[in-house]
Coordinates of C-alpha atoms in Angstrom, one line a residue:
D1 CA -18.2 12.9 -8.3
L2 CA -17.0 16.1 -9.9
A3 CA -13.2 16.4 -10.3
T4 CA -11.1 19.5 -10.4
P5 CA -9.0 19.6 -13.6
T6 CA -5.7 20.3 -11.9
A7 CA -3.9 17.1 -12.8
A8 CA -3.5 18.3 -16.4
P9 CA -2.6 21.9 -16.8
P10 CA -3.0 23.2 -20.4
A11 CA -0.3 24.4 -22.7
W12 CA -1.1 28.1 -22.3
F13 CA -0.3 27.8 -18.6
F14 CA 3.2 26.5 -19.2
K15 CA 3.8 29.1 -21.9
A16 CA 3.1 31.7 -19.3
H17 CA 4.9 29.9 -16.5
P18 CA 7.7 27.7 -17.9
E19 CA 9.3 27.6 -14.5
A20 CA 6.4 25.4 -13.3
L21 CA 7.6 22.5 -15.4
P22 CA 9.3 19.8 -13.3
V23 CA 13.0 18.9 -13.3
D24 CA 14.1 15.3 -13.0
R25 CA 16.9 14.0 -10.8
D26 CA 19.5 14.4 -13.6
G27 CA 18.6 18.1 -14.0
H28 CA 16.5 17.9 -17.2
R29 CA 13.4 20.1 -17.3
L30 CA 10.5 18.1 -18.7
S31 CA 8.1 19.5 -21.3
Y32 CA 4.4 19.8 -21.2
G33 CA 2.2 17.7 -23.6
S34 CA 1.1 15.1 -21.0
R35 CA -0.6 15.1 -17.6
Q36 CA 0.9 15.8 -14.2
T37 CA 3.8 17.6 -15.8
F38 CA 4.1 20.3 -13.1
C39 CA 6.3 21.0 -10.1
P40 CA 4.4 20.3 -6.9
S41 CA 6.2 23.3 -5.2
S42 CA 5.5 25.8 -8.0
P43 CA 3.7 28.9 -6.6
A44 CA 2.3 29.6 -10.1
Y45 CA 0.8 26.1 -10.3
R46 CA -0.7 26.4 -6.8
R47 CA -2.3 29.7 -7.6
A48 CA -3.8 28.5 -10.8
A49 CA -5.0 25.2 -9.3
L50 CA -6.8 27.0 -6.4
R51 CA -8.2 29.6 -8.8
I52 CA -9.9 27.0 -11.1
A53 CA -11.0 24.8 -8.1
E54 CA -12.7 27.9 -6.7
A55 CA -14.4 28.7 -10.0
L56 CA -15.6 25.1 -10.3
A57 CA -16.9 25.0 -6.7
E58 CA -18.8 28.3 -7.0
R59 CA -20.5 27.3 -10.2
Y60 CA -21.5 23.8 -9.1
A61 CA -21.8 24.0 -5.3
D62 CA -25.6 23.8 -5.4
H63 CA -26.0 21.6 -8.4
P64 CA -28.2 18.7 -7.5
A65 CA -26.1 16.2 -9.5
V66 CA -22.9 16.8 -7.5
A67 CA -22.6 14.1 -4.8
M68 CA -18.8 14.4 -4.1
W69 CA -15.8 16.4 -4.9
H70 CA -12.9 14.6 -6.6
V71 CA -9.7 16.6 -5.8
H72 CA -7.2 16.4 -8.6
N73 CA -6.5 12.9 -9.9
E74 CA -3.9 10.2 -8.8
Y75 CA -1.5 12.5 -6.9
G76 CA 2.0 11.3 -7.3
C77 CA 1.4 8.9 -10.2
H78 CA 3.8 10.7 -12.6
N79 CA 5.3 13.6 -10.7
D80 CA 6.0 12.4 -7.2
A81 CA 9.2 14.5 -7.1
C82 CA 10.7 17.6 -8.8
Y83 CA 14.3 18.5 -8.3
C84 CA 14.2 22.2 -9.4
D85 CA 15.5 25.1 -7.4
T86 CA 11.9 26.0 -6.3
S87 CA 11.5 22.5 -4.9
A88 CA 14.9 22.8 -3.3
A89 CA 13.8 25.9 -1.4
A90 CA 10.5 24.2 -0.4
F91 CA 12.5 21.2 0.8
R92 CA 14.7 23.4 3.0
T93 CA 11.6 25.0 4.5
W94 CA 10.2 21.6 5.3
L95 CA 13.5 20.5 6.8
R96 CA 13.6 23.7 9.0
N97 CA 10.2 22.8 10.4
R98 CA 11.1 19.1 10.9
Y99 CA 14.3 19.9 12.8
N100 CA 13.0 22.9 14.6
H101 CA 15.3 25.3 12.8
D102 CA 18.3 23.4 14.3
L103 CA 20.9 22.7 11.6
D104 CA 23.0 20.7 14.0
A105 CA 20.1 18.4 14.6
L106 CA 19.7 17.8 10.9
N107 CA 23.4 17.1 10.5
H108 CA 23.2 14.6 13.3
A109 CA 20.1 13.0 11.9
W110 CA 21.7 12.7 8.5
G111 CA 25.1 11.6 9.7
T112 CA 26.8 14.2 7.6
T113 CA 30.2 13.7 9.1
F114 CA 30.5 10.9 6.6
W115 CA 32.0 11.8 3.2
S116 CA 32.3 15.5 4.2
Q117 CA 28.6 16.2 3.8
W118 CA 28.3 18.5 6.8
Y119 CA 26.0 21.5 6.2
Y120 CA 27.0 24.9 7.6
S121 CA 24.0 26.8 6.2
W122 CA 20.5 25.8 5.1
D123 CA 21.0 27.1 1.6
Q124 CA 23.7 24.4 1.0
I125 CA 21.1 21.7 1.2
L126 CA 19.8 20.4 -2.2
P127 CA 17.3 17.7 -3.2
P128 CA 19.1 14.3 -3.7
R129 CA 20.0 15.0 -7.3
A130 CA 22.1 12.6 -9.3
T131 CA 25.6 12.2 -7.8
A132 CA 28.7 10.1 -8.6
A133 CA 28.4 7.8 -5.7
P134 CA 25.5 6.4 -3.5
P135 CA 23.6 9.2 -1.8
N136 CA 23.0 9.8 1.9
P137 CA 20.2 7.4 2.9
T138 CA 18.6 9.8 5.5
H139 CA 18.7 12.6 3.0
R140 CA 16.8 10.4 0.5
L141 CA 14.3 9.3 3.2
D142 CA 13.5 12.8 4.3
W143 CA 13.1 13.7 0.6
R144 CA 10.5 11.0 0.2
R145 CA 8.7 12.3 3.3
F146 CA 8.8 15.8 1.9
C147 CA 7.5 14.9 -1.5
S148 CA 4.5 13.1 0.0
D149 CA 3.8 16.1 2.3
E150 CA 4.2 18.6 -0.5
L151 CA 1.6 16.8 -2.6
L152 CA -0.6 16.5 0.4
S153 CA -0.5 20.2 1.0
L154 CA -1.8 20.8 -2.6
C155 CA -4.6 18.3 -2.0
T156 CA -5.7 19.9 1.3
A157 CA -5.5 23.4 -0.2
E158 CA -7.9 22.4 -3.0
R159 CA -10.1 20.6 -0.5
E160 CA -10.4 23.7 1.6
V161 CA -11.4 25.8 -1.4
L162 CA -14.1 23.2 -2.2
R163 CA -15.3 23.0 1.4
R164 CA -15.7 26.7 1.7
A165 CA -18.0 26.8 -1.3
A166 CA -19.9 23.7 -0.4
P167 CA -19.3 22.4 3.1
H168 CA -22.1 19.8 2.7
I169 CA -20.4 18.0 -0.2
P170 CA -17.7 15.4 0.9
A171 CA -14.3 15.4 -0.8
T172 CA -12.0 12.6 -1.9
T173 CA -9.0 12.0 -4.0
N174 CA -8.1 8.7 -5.6
F175 CA -5.3 6.8 -3.9
L176 CA -3.0 4.5 -5.8
V177 CA -2.6 1.6 -3.4
L178 CA -0.8 -0.5 -5.9
R179 CA 2.2 -2.8 -6.0
T180 CA 4.1 -0.5 -8.4
I181 CA 3.3 2.9 -6.6
D182 CA 4.8 4.0 -3.3
A183 CA 5.1 7.8 -3.6
L184 CA 2.7 8.8 -0.8
D185 CA 2.3 7.9 2.9
Y186 CA -1.4 7.2 2.9
W187 CA -1.5 6.9 6.7
R188 CA -0.9 10.7 6.7
W189 CA -3.3 11.3 3.8
A190 CA -6.3 9.3 5.0
P191 CA -7.4 11.6 7.8
E192 CA -7.6 14.5 5.5
L193 CA -10.4 13.2 3.3
D194 CA -14.1 12.6 3.9
I195 CA -14.3 9.4 1.9
L196 CA -11.3 7.2 0.9
S197 CA -11.1 6.0 -2.7
N198 CA -8.6 4.0 -4.6
D199 CA -7.6 3.1 -8.2
H200 CA -6.6 -0.5 -8.8
Y201 CA -5.3 -2.1 -11.9
L202 CA -4.1 -5.6 -12.5
M203 CA -0.5 -6.2 -13.6
S204 CA -0.4 -8.5 -16.6
D205 CA 2.7 -10.3 -15.4
D206 CA 1.1 -11.2 -12.0
P207 CA -0.1 -14.8 -12.2
E208 CA -2.2 -14.4 -9.1
A209 CA -3.5 -10.9 -9.4
E210 CA -6.5 -11.8 -7.3
I211 CA -4.2 -11.7 -4.2
D212 CA -3.2 -8.2 -5.1
I213 CA -6.9 -7.2 -5.2
A214 CA -7.5 -8.7 -1.8
L215 CA -4.3 -7.2 -0.2
N216 CA -4.9 -3.7 -1.5
G217 CA -8.6 -3.9 -0.6
D218 CA -7.7 -4.8 3.0
L219 CA -5.2 -2.0 3.1
M220 CA -7.8 0.5 1.9
R221 CA -10.3 -0.8 4.5
S222 CA -7.7 -0.4 7.2
L223 CA -6.8 3.1 6.1
T224 CA -10.4 4.2 6.4
G225 CA -11.5 2.0 9.3
G226 CA -14.4 0.8 7.2
P227 CA -15.9 0.8 3.7
W228 CA -14.2 2.7 0.8
F229 CA -14.8 3.6 -2.8
L230 CA -13.2 2.0 -5.8
M231 CA -13.0 5.0 -8.2
E232 CA -11.1 3.2 -11.0
H233 CA -10.5 -0.3 -12.3
S234 CA -10.7 -1.6 -15.8
T235 CA -13.3 -3.6 -17.7
G236 CA -10.5 -5.2 -19.7
A237 CA -7.0 -4.2 -20.8
V238 CA -5.1 -1.1 -19.8
N239 CA -2.8 0.8 -22.1
W240 CA 0.4 1.5 -20.1
Q241 CA 2.0 -1.9 -19.5
P242 CA 4.5 -3.6 -21.9
V243 CA 1.7 -6.1 -22.8
N244 CA -1.8 -5.2 -22.0
R245 CA -3.7 -8.4 -21.4
A246 CA -7.5 -8.5 -21.9
K247 CA -9.5 -10.0 -19.0
R248 CA -10.6 -13.6 -19.3
P249 CA -14.2 -14.7 -19.2
R250 CA -15.8 -13.8 -15.9
E251 CA -12.6 -12.2 -14.6
M252 CA -14.0 -8.6 -14.6
R253 CA -17.0 -9.7 -12.5
R254 CA -14.7 -11.6 -10.1
N255 CA -12.4 -8.5 -9.8
A256 CA -15.3 -6.1 -9.1
L257 CA -17.0 -8.3 -6.5
A258 CA -13.7 -9.1 -4.8
H259 CA -13.2 -5.4 -4.2
V260 CA -16.7 -5.4 -2.7
A261 CA -15.8 -8.3 -0.5
H262 CA -12.8 -6.5 0.8
G263 CA -14.7 -3.4 1.7
A264 CA -15.6 -1.3 -1.4
D265 CA -19.0 0.2 -1.1
G266 CA -18.8 1.7 -4.6
I267 CA -17.5 0.3 -7.8
A268 CA -16.6 2.5 -10.7
F269 CA -14.5 2.2 -13.9
F270 CA -12.1 4.2 -15.9
Q271 CA -13.5 4.8 -18.4
W272 CA -17.1 5.2 -19.5
R273 CA -16.6 5.5 -23.3
A274 CA -13.4 4.2 -25.0
A275 CA -11.5 7.2 -26.4
K276 CA -11.0 7.6 -30.1
A277 CA -7.8 9.6 -29.7
G278 CA -5.2 10.4 -27.1
A279 CA -2.8 8.6 -24.9
E280 CA -5.4 6.2 -23.4
Q281 CA -7.3 5.3 -26.6
W282 CA -6.4 1.7 -26.1
H283 CA -7.5 1.6 -22.5
S284 CA -10.7 -0.5 -22.0
A285 CA -14.0 1.1 -21.1
M286 CA -17.6 0.3 -20.1
L287 CA -18.7 1.2 -23.6
P288 CA -15.9 -0.2 -26.0
H289 CA -15.0 1.1 -29.4
V290 CA -17.3 -1.5 -30.9
G291 CA -20.3 -0.3 -29.0
T292 CA -23.0 -2.2 -27.2
D293 CA -22.7 -5.4 -29.3
S294 CA -19.7 -6.6 -27.2
Q295 CA -19.0 -8.9 -24.4
I296 CA -17.6 -6.1 -22.2
W297 CA -20.9 -4.2 -22.5
R298 CA -22.9 -7.3 -21.6
D299 CA -20.6 -8.0 -18.6
V300 CA -20.9 -4.4 -17.4
V301 CA -24.7 -4.6 -17.6
Q302 CA -24.7 -7.8 -15.6
L303 CA -22.4 -6.3 -13.0
G304 CA -24.9 -3.4 -12.6
A305 CA -27.6 -6.0 -11.8
D306 CA -25.2 -7.8 -9.4
L307 CA -24.4 -4.6 -7.5
R308 CA -28.1 -3.8 -7.3
A309 CA -28.7 -7.2 -5.8
L310 CA -25.9 -6.5 -3.2
A311 CA -27.1 -3.1 -2.1
E312 CA -27.8 -4.2 1.4
V313 CA -24.1 -5.1 1.9
R314 CA -23.4 -1.4 2.0
D315 CA -21.9 -0.1 5.3
S316 CA -20.9 -3.6 6.5
T317 CA -17.3 -4.2 7.4
T318 CA -14.8 -6.9 8.5
A319 CA -13.6 -7.9 11.9
A320 CA -10.0 -9.3 11.6
Q321 CA -8.1 -11.5 14.1
V322 CA -4.8 -10.8 12.4
A323 CA -3.0 -7.6 11.6
I324 CA 0.0 -7.0 9.3
V325 CA 2.2 -4.0 10.2
W326 CA 2.5 -1.6 7.2
D327 CA 4.6 1.5 7.2
W328 CA 5.6 3.7 4.3
D329 CA 8.7 5.0 6.1
A330 CA 9.9 1.4 6.5
R331 CA 9.1 0.7 2.8
W332 CA 11.0 3.7 1.6
A333 CA 14.0 3.1 3.8
L334 CA 14.2 -0.6 2.9
E335 CA 14.5 0.1 -0.8
L336 CA 17.2 2.8 -0.5
P337 CA 20.5 2.1 -2.2
S338 CA 23.5 0.4 -0.4
Q339 CA 21.5 -2.2 1.5
P340 CA 23.1 -5.6 2.3
T341 CA 21.1 -6.8 -0.7
G342 CA 19.2 -5.0 -3.4
E343 CA 16.8 -7.9 -3.9
L344 CA 14.3 -6.9 -1.1
R345 CA 11.0 -5.4 -2.1
Y346 CA 8.7 -4.3 0.8
Q347 CA 5.4 -5.0 -1.0
D348 CA 6.6 -8.5 -2.0
L349 CA 7.7 -9.4 1.5
A350 CA 4.4 -8.3 2.9
R351 CA 2.5 -10.2 0.2
D352 CA 4.5 -13.4 1.0
W353 CA 3.1 -13.4 4.5
Y354 CA -0.4 -12.2 3.5
T355 CA -0.9 -14.9 0.8
P356 CA -1.0 -18.0 3.1
L357 CA -3.5 -16.3 5.4
W358 CA -5.6 -15.2 2.4
R359 CA -5.6 -18.8 1.1
A360 CA -6.8 -20.0 4.5
G361 CA -9.6 -17.5 4.6
V362 CA -8.2 -15.6 7.5
A363 CA -9.4 -11.9 7.7
I364 CA -6.5 -9.4 7.8
D365 CA -6.2 -5.8 8.8
F366 CA -3.2 -3.6 8.2
V367 CA -1.9 -1.4 11.1
R368 CA 0.7 1.2 11.8
P369 CA 3.6 0.0 14.0
D370 CA 2.5 2.6 16.7
D371 CA -1.2 1.6 16.6
P372 CA -2.3 1.9 20.3
Q373 CA -5.0 -0.7 19.9
L374 CA -3.1 -3.8 18.9
D375 CA -4.7 -5.8 21.7
R376 CA -7.8 -6.2 19.5
Y377 CA -5.8 -8.7 17.4
Q378 CA -4.7 -12.3 18.4
L379 CA -1.8 -12.3 16.0
V380 CA 0.3 -9.3 14.8
L381 CA 2.8 -9.8 11.9
A382 CA 5.7 -7.5 11.0
P383 CA 7.0 -9.1 7.8
S384 CA 9.3 -6.2 7.0
L385 CA 10.0 -3.4 9.4
Y386 CA 13.5 -2.4 8.6
L387 CA 12.9 1.1 10.0
V388 CA 11.1 1.4 13.3
T389 CA 11.1 4.1 16.0
E390 CA 11.9 3.2 19.6
A391 CA 8.4 4.1 20.6
A392 CA 6.9 1.9 17.8
A393 CA 9.2 -1.0 18.7
A394 CA 8.2 -0.7 22.4
N395 CA 4.5 -0.7 21.3
L396 CA 4.9 -4.0 19.5
A397 CA 6.9 -5.5 22.4
R398 CA 4.2 -4.4 24.9
Y399 CA 1.6 -6.2 22.7
A400 CA 3.5 -9.5 23.1
E401 CA 4.1 -8.8 26.8
R402 CA 0.4 -8.4 27.4
G403 CA -0.4 -11.8 25.9
G404 CA -0.4 -11.3 22.1
T405 CA 1.5 -13.3 19.5
L406 CA 4.0 -11.2 17.5
A407 CA 5.9 -12.4 14.5
V408 CA 8.8 -10.4 13.0
G409 CA 10.5 -10.9 9.6
F410 CA 14.2 -10.7 8.8
H411 CA 16.0 -7.3 8.5
S412 CA 13.5 -5.7 10.8
G413 CA 14.2 -3.3 13.7
M414 CA 17.6 -2.4 12.1
V415 CA 17.4 1.4 12.0
D416 CA 15.6 4.3 13.7
Q417 CA 13.6 7.1 12.1
N418 CA 16.9 8.7 10.9
C419 CA 18.2 5.4 9.3
H420 CA 20.8 5.1 12.1
V421 CA 21.6 1.5 13.0
Y422 CA 20.6 0.3 16.4
L423 CA 23.9 -0.8 17.9
G424 CA 24.6 -3.9 19.9
G425 CA 23.5 -6.6 17.5
Y426 CA 20.7 -7.3 15.2
P427 CA 17.7 -7.2 14.9
G428 CA 18.3 -4.0 16.8
A429 CA 15.1 -2.7 18.3
F430 CA 13.6 -6.2 18.5
R431 CA 16.5 -8.1 20.2
D432 CA 14.9 -8.2 23.6
V433 CA 11.3 -9.1 22.7
L434 CA 12.6 -11.8 20.2
G435 CA 15.3 -13.2 22.6
V436 CA 18.0 -13.4 19.9
V437 CA 21.0 -11.5 18.8
T438 CA 22.7 -11.6 15.3
D439 CA 26.3 -10.5 14.8
E440 CA 26.6 -10.8 11.0
L441 CA 24.2 -10.8 8.0
F442 CA 24.6 -13.3 5.1
P443 CA 22.3 -12.3 2.3
L444 CA 22.0 -14.9 -0.5
L445 CA 22.8 -14.3 -4.1
P446 CA 19.9 -14.4 -6.7
G447 CA 19.0 -18.0 -7.3
E448 CA 20.9 -19.2 -4.2
T449 CA 19.0 -21.2 -1.6
T450 CA 19.7 -22.8 1.8
G451 CA 18.0 -25.8 3.3
L452 CA 16.1 -25.6 6.6
T453 CA 15.7 -28.3 9.2
G454 CA 13.7 -28.7 12.4
D455 CA 10.0 -28.2 12.9
V456 CA 9.4 -27.4 9.2
P457 CA 8.1 -29.4 6.2
P458 CA 10.5 -31.9 4.6
A459 CA 12.8 -30.4 2.0
A460 CA 12.2 -26.9 3.3
T461 CA 14.3 -24.2 1.8
A462 CA 14.9 -20.5 2.0
D463 CA 16.4 -17.8 -0.2
L464 CA 17.2 -14.0 -0.2
W465 CA 18.5 -13.9 3.3
S466 CA 20.3 -15.6 6.2
E467 CA 22.0 -14.4 9.3
R468 CA 24.3 -15.7 12.1
M469 CA 22.2 -15.7 15.2
R470 CA 22.5 -16.9 18.7
L471 CA 19.7 -17.5 21.2
T472 CA 19.4 -15.2 24.3
G473 CA 16.2 -16.7 25.6
A474 CA 14.4 -17.9 22.5
E475 CA 14.1 -21.5 21.3
A476 CA 15.0 -22.6 17.8
V477 CA 12.1 -23.8 15.7
A478 CA 14.2 -24.2 12.5
A479 CA 17.9 -24.1 11.7
Y480 CA 19.9 -23.8 8.5
A481 CA 20.7 -27.2 7.1
D482 CA 23.7 -26.4 5.0
G483 CA 26.1 -23.6 3.9
P484 CA 28.2 -21.4 6.2
L485 CA 25.5 -21.1 8.8
A486 CA 24.6 -24.8 9.1
G487 CA 23.2 -25.5 12.5
H488 CA 22.5 -21.9 13.4
P489 CA 18.9 -20.9 14.2
A490 CA 16.8 -19.6 11.3
V491 CA 13.3 -19.4 12.9
T492 CA 12.8 -18.8 16.7
R493 CA 10.1 -18.6 19.2
H494 CA 10.3 -16.7 22.5
R495 CA 8.0 -16.4 25.5
H496 CA 7.9 -12.7 26.3
G497 CA 5.8 -11.7 29.3
N498 CA 2.4 -13.3 28.8
G499 CA 2.8 -13.6 25.1
T500 CA 5.0 -15.1 22.3
A501 CA 7.4 -13.5 19.8
W502 CA 8.5 -15.3 16.7
Y503 CA 11.5 -14.3 14.5
V504 CA 11.7 -15.6 10.9
A505 CA 15.3 -14.7 10.1
T506 CA 15.2 -15.9 6.5
H507 CA 12.9 -16.0 3.5
P508 CA 11.3 -19.5 3.6
D509 CA 9.7 -21.1 0.6
Q510 CA 6.0 -20.7 0.2
D511 CA 5.0 -24.0 1.7
T512 CA 7.3 -23.6 4.7
L513 CA 6.2 -20.1 5.4
A514 CA 2.6 -21.2 5.2
A515 CA 3.3 -24.0 7.7
L516 CA 4.9 -21.5 10.1
L517 CA 2.0 -19.1 9.9
R518 CA -0.5 -22.0 10.3
R519 CA 1.3 -22.9 13.6
M520 CA 1.3 -19.2 14.7
C521 CA -2.4 -19.0 14.0
Q522 CA -3.2 -22.2 15.9
E523 CA -1.2 -21.1 18.9
A524 CA -2.9 -17.6 18.9
G525 CA -6.3 -19.1 18.5
V526 CA -6.9 -17.6 15.0
T527 CA -9.6 -19.4 13.0
P528 CA -10.6 -19.0 9.3
E529 CA -13.7 -17.0 8.4
H530 CA -15.3 -20.2 6.9
Q531 CA -14.3 -23.6 5.7
A532 CA -14.1 -23.9 1.9
P533 CA -12.2 -26.0 -0.7
A534 CA -8.8 -24.8 -1.8
G535 CA -9.1 -22.1 -4.5
I536 CA -12.3 -20.6 -3.1
E537 CA -11.6 -17.2 -1.6
V538 CA -13.6 -16.6 1.5
V539 CA -14.4 -13.1 2.9
R540 CA -17.1 -12.2 5.5
R541 CA -18.5 -8.7 5.8
L542 CA -20.4 -7.9 9.1
G543 CA -23.5 -5.7 9.0
A544 CA -25.9 -4.4 11.6
E545 CA -28.7 -6.6 10.5
A546 CA -26.9 -9.5 8.8
N547 CA -23.5 -11.0 7.9
Y548 CA -22.4 -11.5 4.3
L549 CA -20.3 -14.4 3.1
F550 CA -18.4 -13.8 -0.2
L551 CA -17.2 -17.0 -1.9
I552 CA -15.1 -16.4 -5.1
D553 CA -13.8 -19.3 -7.2
H554 CA -10.3 -18.9 -8.6
T555 CA -9.9 -22.5 -9.9
G556 CA -12.4 -22.3 -12.8
K557 CA -14.0 -25.5 -11.4
G558 CA -16.5 -24.2 -8.9
A559 CA -17.4 -25.9 -5.6
D560 CA -20.2 -26.5 -3.1
V561 CA -19.6 -24.7 0.2
A562 CA -21.5 -25.2 3.5
A563 CA -23.8 -22.2 4.1
E564 CA -27.2 -21.2 5.4
G565 CA -29.2 -18.2 4.3
V566 CA -30.0 -16.5 1.0
E567 CA -27.7 -16.2 -2.0
L568 CA -28.1 -12.6 -3.0
L569 CA -26.9 -12.6 -6.6
T570 CA -29.6 -15.2 -7.6
A571 CA -32.1 -14.5 -4.7
T572 CA -31.9 -18.2 -3.9
P573 CA -32.6 -19.6 -0.4
I574 CA -29.7 -21.7 0.8
T575 CA -30.0 -24.8 3.1
G576 CA -26.9 -26.8 3.8
S577 CA -24.6 -25.6 1.0
V578 CA -24.3 -23.0 -1.8
T579 CA -22.9 -23.8 -5.2
V580 CA -20.2 -21.4 -6.3
P581 CA -20.2 -21.6 -10.2
P582 CA -16.9 -22.2 -12.1
G583 CA -15.0 -18.9 -12.1
G584 CA -17.9 -17.3 -10.4
V585 CA -19.1 -15.7 -7.1
A586 CA -21.7 -16.4 -4.5
V587 CA -22.7 -14.0 -1.8
V588 CA -24.8 -15.4 1.1
R589 CA -26.7 -13.4 3.5
E590 CA -26.1 -15.7 6.5
S591 CA -28.8 -16.9 8.8
R592 CA -28.1 -15.7 12.4

């Protein structure tokens, strides 16, 4: 997989083109001396990037060792935005195209009558640079959209250069589907690549990082509609976190095979040989500084044997009964300043709903809110959809009307694509399908909780959010037990057409949310992939000739799990049950 070197322009380029260096939001021009220190809108950078991509492609187009082109590296990791005048001009061009050269349409979309922000000419519009007071939210949202598109235009331009020279070689670029990265709208990026690949690294402060592996793997599988390629993960510690934790015994193997379970057809590491010098010299590698007399090396060799044993799993995929709605516009909009609370994190809210289903062994896809094929799912969850278009909201409502089970989380359906509030009561675009209306929001302070009562576990609580809601057709499943909203509904259920729509108008504790999701699954007819003891992750990949049951132990105790077939990692026939070793993995080719 041969990469273009365009993520790290050399010093001579910046000496010749200092204007290509990026400018931050405060107006400071950054220096070279690192990677990705360039302005994405710079014409000089684009010319140089395409020139070297063309030279590379012409030289290696017919080389027998080149299997794939790797365009750039980790777009948007360090320079997702530049605020210089060149970027400002590119932003204005993007806005003209978005608003059909109609400045009045932009002013309406941005609500610029507020705070005297009305624009009388396009050249008055700037990037959302640092200001004295909170910025215009739609201005910020359009800026996020522009930055994603600007980097995508660089990616596709390089891809076209490579394709012209070698149309037979597929192209990819490594996504960063990570909890800490949200720069790019990968729904827009995915169709532009021949193969989707991802980089995934564990966060040392995440006590259940295995959930992050699963969630991000399922999101990658959903983006591509099938298998994908893990271009980077680590054999041990990384070098860029406050504390860089080494992986525990057997953890690297579990990580790698969990990626395979969730759709990866290729497993690769950064990096091959640990660097002696440079910014990533303390990043782990397949071949550590100490050499082959190391546990990491022995684990890598064992993983190679494991992957060889799992070769037949390639091209198999997963059939999910449940979908979680995922939208980068909604993510960006939710985390803009001046929200009712600054405590909401899109990825955390989605993970809260994902986790109980993952623990139960329920297969999950991620979908766009406007996905036209929602009917293939028995249950569709929208944990956090603050921004939603009228068309997407109608699409979700039709899904319920036709017999599906829809569940919507709090602070969803509140604004349209321009961040304009849907008037008439919350949750805005979802009022009718949910059968409720809210007249005032009551976000909770950090550390503050409220009790819940009704069809919920004893001592149920919630935090982060509450709202004063009345029923307009829905039934109350749970209510607030105390505080200013005592007695008001907190969780509702509404028959809508031939289906059901739930509204979770607060942030329940983990056990309570799990109980609610369990009831939703039961009513929708959703069943786990396989029965296994708690702490055993269960994933099934479906192939043309066989199905493959992945069982991953996260307890450190191991377990026996009912199964029939052949355990591929040990080539052992299985009758009745398979033993998952402590902290280990079993993969069963199931008997049909």
